[in-house]
Amino acid sequence: MSGTSEEDVDVAEMVGDGEVTNGPDVEQLPDTADFTDAPLFGDEMPMVLASSDDDPTKTREWRSSLFEKLFIQESDQTWAEVLLNLIPEGPDKVSLEDFINSHSAGNWSRGESMEDVDLFHDSVVQDWANHDSDITELWNGFVGRIKNLQPRYDEKLLCKPSGPLSAILTIIWHYPTFLCSKTHWGSTYDQKNPSLLTQKWKVGSSPFVRTQDSIPIRSTFKHNCPADFETWKQWPKIEKECNEFNRVLIAHSKFIILIGKRNFESMESLVAHEGSCELVTLELNHPQLPTMFEKPASVCLVRDRETREVRHVVFLSNHCQSFFYNPDPRTAAYHDLLWNAALSLSGLPVSRPYSFMKTASAARVGTPRNAFYIRTTLGMLVGLRKQEKALGITYSREFVINACPTLDPDVLKEYEANEGGSYVLMALAAANSGHQIRRHIKAMTTKAREGVQAALESKEWQDLVAFKRELYEADKVRIGWYKNLGMKLPTHNYVDIGRKTLAFALTRQALGICERAGRRRISFCDWRDERISEGDQDFASLPEEDQLHMYHEEASPFSFKDDCFLTILESPETMSHIWRKNLLYRHVVFYSTQYPGGLRWPGDGNPDLDEFDYTQDHPAVCVEGKVSDRVRMSLASPEEAHNLENSRYSFF
């Protein structure tokens, strides 16, 4: 999460050295699933937030709702005019209006980025993007000074501002984290970061906007902990360098959106040009507006102390993700008005005028708070693995541990990433993948309700197969590591059940259950009467046994057992671990050394690829009833089959 929230929820832990070593060629690395474009905020959020604002009726409804929540008389004025009308009359307001008129689109040229601000995402060049040659020159000097002050910090983790130097509008966040598409040689406007994604929804990827961090030092997000860069011995000098760098850039912009409480507290040192300017606060004259950082809502002017000339207009904003966690409709409406007005005054289009209100609305209707956590540790590791392959590098042990604060550091304690190994893959093997598994299974089972064949041909199916392959690759690293150490591979029953559930979800039998779940409920007698009443004489002449067989093929009822399987696939958290284990083991024979013909699953210890054609029914799965002894014997090794044949024990 970039920047700070109103409650400073994203204070971070120091990254450490972030050492990068040369790795093997990209072509030699195993394929990895790409989940960077997966929904970030839970299943409900993307649909709500991605909804178009082009529908005139819906647009009018949202606009009316905004005015209603703020107790403002609705009008056809522009967003800028609505906001300016809330400022009391006086000489300061006159100065503001004169400043706005002198920097309108026709009176002041707007700087433009030399290249697309999103282009760096796919770049494999080991250097920062060059959006403006003047900024690049300033940035190179800043990087050198930070490196001299903190030699142990990997300067490639520093995050360069996005956009042009002479941007009409600058948006200032707090500091970058590892929730991004590029940890090394990254740019601030990284829409793979959830915070910057909210900016994209509102502003779009504008070449006329500069986005920067007040502290461009990438660090790990850790809730309610002091930022470790603030504990560095040289921090006072580093902070001074950060402020000076920001002031030089800000001097070239006219309108500024300052995000978060920490930036609000540092506003004077960021924008006041070392005492040559003063801050003038214009409180908005409306009692129903929400407070901002425990003060009345306001707009700030940065004014020259001697000439009284206005240099900048500063808009104070809460952290954009606060609407997910504290979805107050009035605060969200005010921020939509505030950001819309800032863009309007800058002569820039508003991408989605009501994005904050939609975010808060979606959060209030029941999306669990945990669904807003953007990337699990597993998701973070998948992203890092993609970057390893793209850049041909291997992240160090310390880097991986610090980038994933919820990862148990003992996982990598004895592991050595030699001979092309990867700490990221090792951590992937050990990470609890339950959340990612559930998300991808849910997407696929939803698709399967349209039919088994539709599911097999869907992107959701391919994503799930790729995800299973990713876990296989990671587990191969784990197996090799323990084998080299002469240690027995540990078992994690809870994690194993999740991965066995993933394997079961990919079988044709499981897809059939999902398809039946999408059918209407109808008894055999009613279904038969419908077919006959429709004039199907061939069907009417069939024996009842054949009719019953067709009923089970085309319209079989969704049984209690089917419902239990669907719960395992879509809502496993509502079923006890023991219940899930017993149900799966009763109907599925999973691969092991005793059952080499069983269903393969990530973590089964077999380094060979799974060659089974999953468009066919798997012989190790029997959802109609429990797996028979005869089937078990056919899947077992010769020794185990002999034991089964000679045993009278009734398995499961």
XYZ file of C-alpha atoms in Angstrom:
652
model
C 0.000 0.000 0.000
C 1.599 3.241 -1.081
C 1.351 6.300 1.075
C -0.390 6.662 4.406
C -3.979 6.429 5.461
C -5.731 8.744 7.826
C -4.700 6.465 10.648
C -1.206 5.850 9.231
C -1.969 2.192 8.594
C 0.967 1.638 6.279
C 3.978 2.383 8.436
C 6.611 -0.020 7.219
C 9.467 -2.259 8.125
C 12.914 -1.701 6.618
C 13.616 -3.656 3.496
C 17.183 -4.511 4.359
C 19.878 -4.746 1.749
C 17.621 -6.105 -0.959
C 20.636 -7.759 -2.529
C 20.190 -9.103 -6.037
C 22.494 -11.702 -7.524
C 22.868 -12.827 -11.080
C 20.574 -15.709 -11.875
C 20.144 -18.185 -14.731
C 18.802 -17.212 -18.117
C 15.102 -16.482 -18.211
C 14.522 -19.286 -20.701
C 15.932 -21.841 -18.244
C 13.508 -20.925 -15.474
C 10.241 -22.863 -15.030
C 7.005 -21.379 -16.281
C 5.102 -19.377 -13.720
C 1.447 -18.439 -13.564
C 0.693 -14.759 -14.058
C -1.889 -13.531 -11.569
C -0.958 -9.845 -11.660
C -4.165 -9.045 -13.535
C -6.390 -10.982 -11.129
C -9.094 -9.075 -9.225
C -7.480 -7.184 -6.372
C -10.304 -6.382 -4.010
C -12.382 -9.542 -3.752
C -14.941 -10.821 -6.245
C -17.529 -8.078 -5.771
C -15.327 -4.995 -5.911
C -14.035 -5.038 -9.526
C -17.562 -5.328 -10.923
C -18.790 -2.353 -8.915
C -15.754 -0.143 -9.446
C -15.265 -0.999 -13.099
C -18.856 -0.129 -13.934
C -19.107 2.502 -16.612
C -20.052 6.096 -15.826
C -21.415 6.502 -19.356
C -25.026 5.580 -18.507
C -26.754 9.017 -18.289
C -29.395 7.763 -15.857
C -26.863 6.185 -13.515
C -24.626 9.257 -13.764
C -27.471 11.552 -12.744
C -28.305 9.253 -9.836
C -24.721 9.253 -8.552
C -24.452 13.036 -8.975
C -27.688 13.600 -7.074
C -26.479 11.250 -4.370
C -23.225 13.205 -3.997
C -25.028 16.508 -3.460
C -27.520 14.862 -1.141
C -24.831 13.340 1.082
C -23.030 16.688 1.378
C -26.254 18.686 1.921
C -25.427 20.915 -1.043
C -28.072 22.283 -3.397
C -27.752 20.345 -6.653
C -26.853 22.404 -9.702
C -25.367 22.095 -13.177
C -22.137 23.860 -12.173
C -18.740 22.327 -12.841
C -16.997 20.487 -10.010
C -14.568 23.383 -9.647
C -17.406 25.890 -9.336
C -19.166 23.778 -6.715
C -16.022 23.634 -4.574
C -15.175 27.323 -5.000
C -18.690 28.271 -3.894
C -17.916 26.668 -0.519
C -14.999 29.081 0.106
C -16.004 32.275 1.982
C -15.712 35.561 0.111
C -12.627 37.662 0.825
C -9.237 38.736 -0.531
C -7.788 35.203 -0.244
C -10.561 33.809 -2.411
C -9.943 36.582 -4.954
C -6.246 35.610 -5.022
C -7.235 31.995 -5.577
C -9.581 32.868 -8.456
C -6.920 35.047 -10.097
C -4.425 32.169 -9.822
C -6.913 29.747 -11.370
C -7.670 32.081 -14.279
C -3.994 32.679 -15.012
C -3.325 28.950 -15.198
C -6.333 27.846 -17.183
C -5.804 25.537 -20.134
C -5.541 28.457 -22.555
C -3.104 30.500 -20.446
C -0.547 27.976 -19.258
C 1.191 25.156 -21.146
C 1.058 21.733 -19.543
C 4.076 19.463 -19.385
C 3.622 16.031 -20.936
C 5.410 12.757 -20.242
C 7.928 11.700 -22.884
C 6.554 8.149 -22.826
C 3.495 6.265 -21.619
C 3.572 6.244 -17.811
C 2.429 2.578 -17.866
C 5.148 1.432 -20.261
C 7.648 0.574 -17.514
C 5.495 -2.367 -16.336
C 6.644 -4.584 -19.197
C 10.128 -3.135 -19.608
C 13.080 -5.440 -18.899
C 15.566 -2.558 -19.036
C 17.475 -2.433 -15.765
C 16.991 1.276 -15.253
C 14.202 3.664 -14.313
C 11.772 4.922 -16.942
C 12.589 8.298 -18.477
C 9.357 10.312 -18.440
C 11.216 13.630 -18.347
C 14.932 14.197 -18.946
C 15.088 16.992 -16.348
C 13.569 14.751 -13.688
C 15.982 11.981 -14.669
C 18.921 14.311 -14.057
C 17.542 15.380 -10.665
C 16.748 11.777 -9.792
C 20.232 10.471 -10.549
C 21.706 13.064 -8.194
C 19.175 12.171 -5.485
C 19.925 8.437 -5.803
C 23.642 9.086 -5.417
C 23.127 11.142 -2.257
C 20.882 8.509 -0.666
C 23.416 5.787 -1.534
C 26.168 7.758 0.193
C 24.043 8.251 3.311
C 22.741 4.651 3.500
C 25.172 2.354 1.629
C 23.444 -0.857 2.792
C 20.169 0.048 1.137
C 19.811 -1.234 -2.420
C 19.357 1.940 -4.466
C 17.492 -0.006 -7.172
C 14.553 -0.191 -4.748
C 14.133 3.582 -4.791
C 10.938 4.611 -6.582
C 11.180 7.305 -9.246
C 8.401 9.890 -9.760
C 6.089 9.293 -12.717
C 5.164 11.957 -15.237
C 6.640 15.273 -16.428
C 8.418 17.966 -14.429
C 6.036 20.736 -15.552
C 2.908 18.754 -14.732
C -0.082 20.973 -14.039
C -1.124 18.573 -11.253
C 1.055 16.620 -8.812
C -0.262 13.813 -6.591
C 1.918 13.062 -3.564
C 1.784 9.719 -1.731
C 3.877 8.746 1.308
C 6.240 5.870 0.415
C 6.201 2.825 -1.921
C 5.855 -0.807 -0.823
C 6.401 -4.194 -2.443
C 2.790 -4.481 -3.645
C 3.709 -3.498 -7.177
C 4.608 -4.819 -10.599
C 8.272 -3.794 -10.319
C 10.241 -3.718 -7.093
C 13.478 -2.705 -8.831
C 13.694 0.388 -11.038
C 10.048 1.095 -10.289
C 7.914 4.194 -10.745
C 5.459 5.685 -8.264
C 2.443 5.389 -10.556
C 2.283 1.589 -10.485
C -1.345 0.629 -10.931
C -0.623 -2.922 -9.763
C -0.392 -1.341 -6.323
C -3.886 -1.136 -4.796
C -3.480 2.463 -3.667
C -2.331 3.658 -7.068
C -5.141 1.653 -8.636
C -7.608 3.953 -6.875
C -5.782 6.881 -8.487
C -6.105 5.214 -11.889
C -9.865 4.826 -11.395
C -10.190 8.552 -10.680
C -7.490 10.166 -12.829
C -6.535 7.574 -15.429
C -2.982 7.137 -16.745
C -2.606 10.796 -17.610
C 0.661 12.002 -19.241
C -0.015 15.467 -17.757
C 0.012 14.360 -14.090
C 3.099 13.752 -11.976
C 2.844 11.154 -9.217
C 5.556 11.020 -6.556
C 6.306 9.795 -3.031
C 7.318 12.160 -0.267
C 9.719 9.377 0.792
C 10.651 7.414 -2.367
C 12.223 4.578 -0.332
C 10.539 1.227 -0.926
C 9.690 -0.508 2.345
C 7.544 -3.320 3.632
C 4.065 -2.523 4.879
C 3.585 -3.548 8.499
C 0.615 -2.304 10.475
C 1.158 -0.170 13.591
C 4.966 -0.303 13.534
C 7.388 2.611 13.120
C 8.963 2.886 9.699
C 12.440 1.417 9.936
C 13.922 4.028 7.645
C 13.024 6.488 10.400
C 15.335 4.562 12.750
C 18.345 4.747 10.440
C 21.252 6.633 11.942
C 21.342 8.984 8.968
C 17.554 9.422 8.795
C 17.487 13.188 9.591
C 19.829 13.831 6.665
C 17.922 11.398 4.410
C 14.605 13.034 5.297
C 16.087 16.419 4.448
C 17.216 15.102 1.056
C 13.722 13.695 0.389
C 12.064 16.997 1.286
C 14.458 19.005 -0.861
C 13.976 16.679 -3.832
C 10.188 16.967 -3.483
C 10.319 20.761 -3.163
C 12.323 21.091 -6.378
C 9.745 19.024 -8.280
C 6.703 20.619 -6.655
C 7.929 24.096 -7.609
C 7.025 23.293 -11.220
C 3.376 22.295 -10.574
C 0.425 24.556 -9.842
C -2.097 22.181 -8.292
C -1.205 19.534 -5.699
C -3.169 16.685 -4.116
C -1.492 15.760 -0.827
C -2.517 12.318 0.429
C -2.546 11.043 4.006
C -2.052 12.298 7.537
C 1.739 11.958 7.568
C 2.052 14.099 4.453
C -0.396 16.596 5.964
C 1.820 16.871 9.055
C 4.868 17.444 6.816
C 3.109 19.782 4.385
C 5.075 22.888 5.292
C 8.463 21.200 4.823
C 7.293 19.719 1.509
C 5.796 22.761 -0.210
C 6.823 25.937 1.686
C 10.173 26.353 -0.147
C 12.295 26.635 3.034
C 10.491 29.613 4.497
C 10.174 31.778 1.403
C 6.498 30.895 1.221
C 3.637 30.745 3.694
C 0.620 28.455 3.939
C -2.816 30.029 3.911
C -5.725 27.798 4.891
C -9.124 28.486 3.322
C -11.713 26.607 5.358
C -14.771 25.509 3.413
C -17.829 27.265 4.726
C -20.206 24.345 5.057
C -20.999 22.689 8.426
C -21.939 19.313 6.939
C -18.555 18.574 5.369
C -16.414 15.917 7.098
C -13.320 16.918 9.038
C -9.889 16.239 7.570
C -7.199 15.046 9.987
C -9.255 16.395 12.907
C -9.518 19.834 11.281
C -12.266 21.447 9.161
C -12.212 20.622 5.449
C -10.119 23.195 3.633
C -8.036 24.147 0.618
C -4.509 25.533 1.161
C -2.674 28.229 -0.747
C 1.126 28.334 -0.922
C 1.899 32.051 -1.153
C 5.095 34.071 -1.470
C 5.726 35.893 1.801
C 6.915 39.110 0.143
C 4.909 39.446 -3.087
C 1.784 37.619 -1.762
C 1.686 35.832 -5.114
C 0.010 32.405 -5.013
C 2.362 29.667 -6.209
C 0.383 26.483 -5.558
C -3.057 25.292 -4.541
C -3.009 22.231 -2.251
C -5.942 19.839 -1.873
C -5.807 17.647 1.255
C -7.032 14.078 0.804
C -7.456 11.035 2.991
C -5.676 7.894 1.889
C -7.817 6.477 -0.921
C -8.007 3.008 0.602
C -9.663 4.362 3.734
C -12.967 4.003 1.862
C -12.551 0.230 1.902
C -12.052 0.066 5.653
C -14.133 3.031 6.837
C -16.749 3.416 4.094
C -18.411 6.617 5.342
C -20.638 7.818 2.456
C -20.267 11.512 3.325
C -16.467 11.357 3.386
C -16.413 9.426 0.101
C -18.732 11.986 -1.537
C -16.542 14.870 -0.356
C -13.417 13.232 -1.768
C -15.109 12.659 -5.124
C -15.962 16.370 -5.177
C -12.438 17.331 -4.060
C -10.565 15.227 -6.624
C -13.020 16.101 -9.404
C -12.528 19.796 -8.665
C -8.725 19.462 -8.620
C -8.801 17.774 -12.022
C -11.277 20.310 -13.369
C -9.136 23.248 -12.224
C -6.109 21.567 -13.824
C -7.947 21.314 -17.129
C -7.815 17.500 -16.993
C -10.629 14.990 -17.553
C -12.135 13.024 -14.668
C -11.957 9.316 -15.465
C -14.610 8.189 -12.959
C -16.343 11.010 -11.104
C -17.876 8.758 -8.432
C -15.195 6.109 -7.876
C -14.799 6.801 -4.131
C -18.557 6.700 -3.550
C -18.772 3.411 -5.438
C -15.899 1.999 -3.401
C -17.567 2.938 -0.120
C -20.929 1.671 -1.331
C -19.499 -1.714 -2.292
C -17.682 -1.974 1.039
C -20.882 -1.274 2.975
C -22.966 -3.972 1.281
C -21.111 -6.799 2.916
C -17.769 -7.428 1.241
C -15.618 -8.850 4.075
C -12.761 -6.631 5.189
C -10.286 -9.444 4.535
C -11.322 -9.417 0.873
C -9.712 -5.994 0.555
C -6.262 -7.290 1.501
C -4.760 -6.952 -1.897
C -2.130 -9.583 -2.210
C -1.634 -12.515 0.114
C 1.908 -13.632 0.845
C 1.425 -16.233 -1.863
C 0.288 -13.600 -4.351
C 3.284 -11.455 -3.457
C 5.639 -14.386 -4.030
C 4.043 -15.202 -7.398
C 4.640 -11.593 -8.438
C 8.264 -11.688 -7.278
C 8.808 -14.937 -9.168
C 7.509 -13.324 -12.341
C 9.987 -10.481 -11.876
C 12.856 -12.940 -11.303
C 12.118 -14.540 -14.640
C 11.580 -11.277 -16.502
C 14.780 -9.647 -15.230
C 16.944 -12.777 -15.067
C 17.774 -12.238 -11.396
C 17.534 -14.140 -8.115
C 16.287 -12.301 -5.042
C 18.305 -12.783 -1.870
C 17.040 -14.534 1.262
C 16.887 -11.242 3.193
C 14.979 -9.539 0.408
C 12.310 -12.279 0.287
C 11.876 -12.323 4.074
C 11.486 -8.553 4.277
C 9.233 -8.295 1.246
C 6.810 -10.820 2.791
C 6.458 -9.898 6.483
C 3.879 -12.634 7.172
C 6.246 -15.349 5.921
C 7.861 -17.454 8.630
C 11.600 -16.648 8.284
C 12.494 -20.156 9.517
C 11.196 -21.430 6.178
C 14.355 -20.090 4.512
C 16.703 -20.409 7.479
C 18.816 -23.307 6.181
C 17.944 -23.103 2.512
C 20.684 -22.152 0.046
C 19.592 -21.009 -3.425
C 22.461 -22.528 -5.358
C 22.642 -24.007 -8.842
C 19.883 -21.777 -10.149
C 17.573 -22.277 -7.170
C 15.259 -19.552 -5.951
C 14.368 -18.382 -2.451
C 11.071 -17.177 -3.894
C 10.153 -20.657 -5.132
C 11.168 -22.153 -1.804
C 8.947 -19.691 0.035
C 6.136 -20.408 -2.429
C 6.295 -24.080 -1.541
C 5.919 -23.345 2.154
C 3.323 -20.545 1.942
C -0.247 -21.301 2.936
C -1.979 -21.041 -0.404
C -5.533 -21.425 0.857
C -6.739 -17.932 -0.048
C -5.440 -18.024 -3.618
C -6.727 -21.575 -4.089
C -10.227 -20.606 -2.963
C -10.310 -17.524 -5.176
C -9.337 -19.384 -8.342
C -11.542 -22.392 -7.611
C -14.529 -20.097 -7.038
C -13.970 -18.385 -10.390
C -13.757 -21.718 -12.179
C -16.772 -23.345 -10.462
C -18.894 -20.309 -11.286
C -17.979 -20.801 -14.928
C -18.713 -24.542 -14.671
C -22.366 -23.822 -13.923
C -22.674 -23.013 -17.623
C -21.579 -26.559 -18.435
C -18.577 -28.854 -18.151
C -17.368 -28.140 -21.676
C -17.676 -24.381 -21.170
C -15.537 -24.672 -18.053
C -12.864 -26.751 -19.794
C -12.570 -24.124 -22.540
C -12.601 -21.113 -20.200
C -9.835 -18.762 -19.071
C -10.794 -19.623 -15.489
C -9.855 -23.257 -16.163
C -6.516 -22.263 -17.684
C -5.756 -19.995 -14.709
C -6.431 -22.833 -12.288
C -4.239 -25.250 -14.256
C -1.453 -22.649 -14.333
C -1.809 -22.072 -10.612
C -1.526 -25.815 -9.940
C 1.593 -25.946 -12.129
C 3.097 -23.040 -10.155
C 2.616 -24.938 -6.897
C 4.182 -28.045 -8.473
C 7.281 -26.089 -9.484
C 7.582 -24.587 -6.022
C 7.177 -27.948 -4.337
C 9.909 -29.494 -6.480
C 12.293 -26.953 -4.947
C 11.128 -27.855 -1.450
C 11.521 -31.601 -2.079
C 15.038 -31.187 -3.468
C 16.064 -29.018 -0.535
C 14.963 -31.506 2.115
C 16.481 -34.381 0.154
C 19.866 -32.625 0.005
C 19.732 -32.038 3.759
C 18.823 -35.663 4.389
C 15.651 -34.553 6.160
C 12.171 -36.040 6.025
C 9.704 -33.886 4.115
C 7.355 -32.306 6.694
C 3.613 -32.555 6.256
C 1.158 -29.744 6.791
C -2.283 -31.360 6.845
C -4.227 -28.120 6.561
C -2.194 -26.908 3.585
C -2.253 -30.374 1.997
C -6.059 -30.551 2.134
C -6.245 -27.202 0.370
C -3.980 -28.424 -2.411
C -5.844 -31.731 -2.688
C -9.021 -29.694 -3.017
C -7.378 -27.836 -5.897
C -6.544 -31.134 -7.607
C -10.110 -32.403 -7.108
C -11.569 -29.154 -8.493
C -9.787 -29.734 -11.818
C -11.382 -33.152 -12.402
C -14.272 -33.586 -14.796
C -16.331 -35.130 -12.003
C -16.026 -31.977 -9.892
C -17.031 -29.836 -12.877
C -20.086 -32.054 -13.293
C -21.139 -31.268 -9.730
C -20.871 -27.546 -10.460
C -22.874 -27.978 -13.644
C -25.647 -29.753 -11.721
C -25.638 -26.923 -9.211
C -26.600 -24.573 -12.032
C -29.562 -26.677 -13.144
C -33.098 -26.036 -12.027
C -34.507 -28.385 -9.420
C -37.054 -30.818 -10.931
C -38.167 -34.330 -10.059
C -37.977 -37.231 -12.502
C -41.766 -37.453 -12.864
C -42.168 -33.745 -13.616
C -39.243 -33.817 -16.027
C -40.665 -36.867 -17.848
C -44.112 -35.246 -18.109
C -42.541 -32.098 -19.577
C -40.707 -34.084 -22.246
C -43.834 -35.977 -23.216
C -46.046 -32.852 -23.204
C -43.564 -31.221 -25.599
C -44.373 -33.980 -28.105
C -41.190 -36.031 -27.813
C -42.693 -39.343 -28.941
C -39.331 -41.095 -29.227
C -38.692 -40.353 -25.564
C -42.186 -41.483 -24.557
C -41.593 -44.888 -26.196
C -38.393 -45.549 -24.241
C -38.388 -47.931 -21.274
C -38.533 -46.168 -17.918
C -35.012 -47.344 -17.107
C -33.639 -45.517 -20.169
C -35.695 -42.443 -19.322
C -34.263 -42.457 -15.824
C -30.749 -42.730 -17.248
C -31.400 -39.688 -19.466
C -32.786 -37.797 -16.490
C -29.588 -38.358 -14.536
C -27.541 -37.263 -17.539
C -29.526 -34.116 -18.348
C -31.406 -32.985 -15.242
C -30.311 -35.044 -12.273
C -31.162 -33.480 -8.925
C -28.525 -31.695 -6.891
C -28.131 -34.085 -3.976
C -27.035 -33.421 -0.405
C -23.710 -35.083 -1.202
C -23.261 -32.812 -4.223
C -23.935 -29.835 -1.970
C -21.209 -31.020 0.425
C -18.717 -31.247 -2.439
C -19.703 -27.773 -3.649
C -19.143 -26.424 -0.142
C -15.624 -27.894 -0.137
C -14.923 -26.182 -3.450
C -16.510 -22.777 -2.876
C -16.879 -22.210 0.883
C -14.388 -24.507 2.676
C -14.143 -22.084 5.602
C -17.708 -23.074 6.568
C -16.740 -26.744 6.931
C -14.382 -28.207 9.531
C -10.979 -29.443 8.419
C -11.790 -32.996 9.549
C -15.103 -32.976 7.663
C -13.390 -31.871 4.457
C -10.650 -34.466 4.858
C -13.063 -37.340 5.508
C -15.320 -36.454 2.583
C -12.442 -36.146 0.125
C -10.689 -39.321 1.262
C -13.941 -41.271 1.014
C -14.458 -40.379 -2.639
C -10.936 -39.704 -3.964
C -7.724 -41.729 -3.914
C -4.851 -39.247 -3.909
C -1.380 -39.993 -5.216
C 1.162 -41.454 -2.800
C 3.920 -44.047 -3.002
C 1.283 -46.654 -2.069
C -1.144 -45.370 -4.734
C 0.857 -44.235 -7.795
C -2.329 -44.273 -9.877
C -4.071 -41.816 -7.562
C -5.026 -38.215 -8.267
C -1.918 -36.031 -8.482
C -1.790 -32.952 -6.237
C 0.784 -30.186 -5.582
C 2.883 -31.490 -2.718
C 2.535 -35.199 -3.483
C 6.327 -35.641 -3.638
C 6.440 -36.804 -7.260
C 8.812 -34.617 -9.327
C 7.412 -35.907 -12.636
C 4.829 -33.905 -14.571
C 1.169 -34.829 -14.297
C 0.332 -36.196 -17.750
C -3.325 -37.085 -17.125
C -5.927 -35.676 -19.561
C -8.319 -33.867 -17.242
C -10.948 -33.480 -19.938
C -11.725 -37.143 -19.123
C -13.122 -38.631 -15.913
C -10.329 -39.475 -13.487
C -10.350 -43.135 -12.350
C -9.329 -42.160 -8.819
C -12.456 -40.019 -8.267
C -15.895 -41.453 -7.504
C -18.478 -38.836 -6.537
C -21.458 -41.203 -6.910
C -20.301 -43.306 -3.949
C -17.258 -44.207 -1.935
C -14.215 -45.555 -3.753
C -14.499 -49.347 -3.879
C -11.751 -51.771 -2.858
C -11.575 -52.928 -6.473
C -10.805 -49.392 -7.661
C -8.267 -48.899 -4.882
C -6.471 -52.071 -5.883
C -6.279 -50.911 -9.502
C -4.585 -47.683 -8.384
C -2.267 -49.223 -5.795
C 1.326 -50.351 -6.108
C 1.821 -54.147 -6.388
C 2.760 -54.392 -2.715
C -0.201 -52.351 -1.561
C -2.556 -54.215 -3.901
C -1.369 -57.493 -2.400
C -2.021 -56.177 1.089
C -5.494 -55.009 0.099
C -6.327 -58.344 -1.467
C -5.316 -60.234 1.655
C -7.007 -57.867 4.047
C -10.600 -58.009 5.134
C -10.528 -54.500 6.500
C -13.235 -52.318 4.998
C -11.528 -49.188 3.875
C -13.450 -45.923 4.463
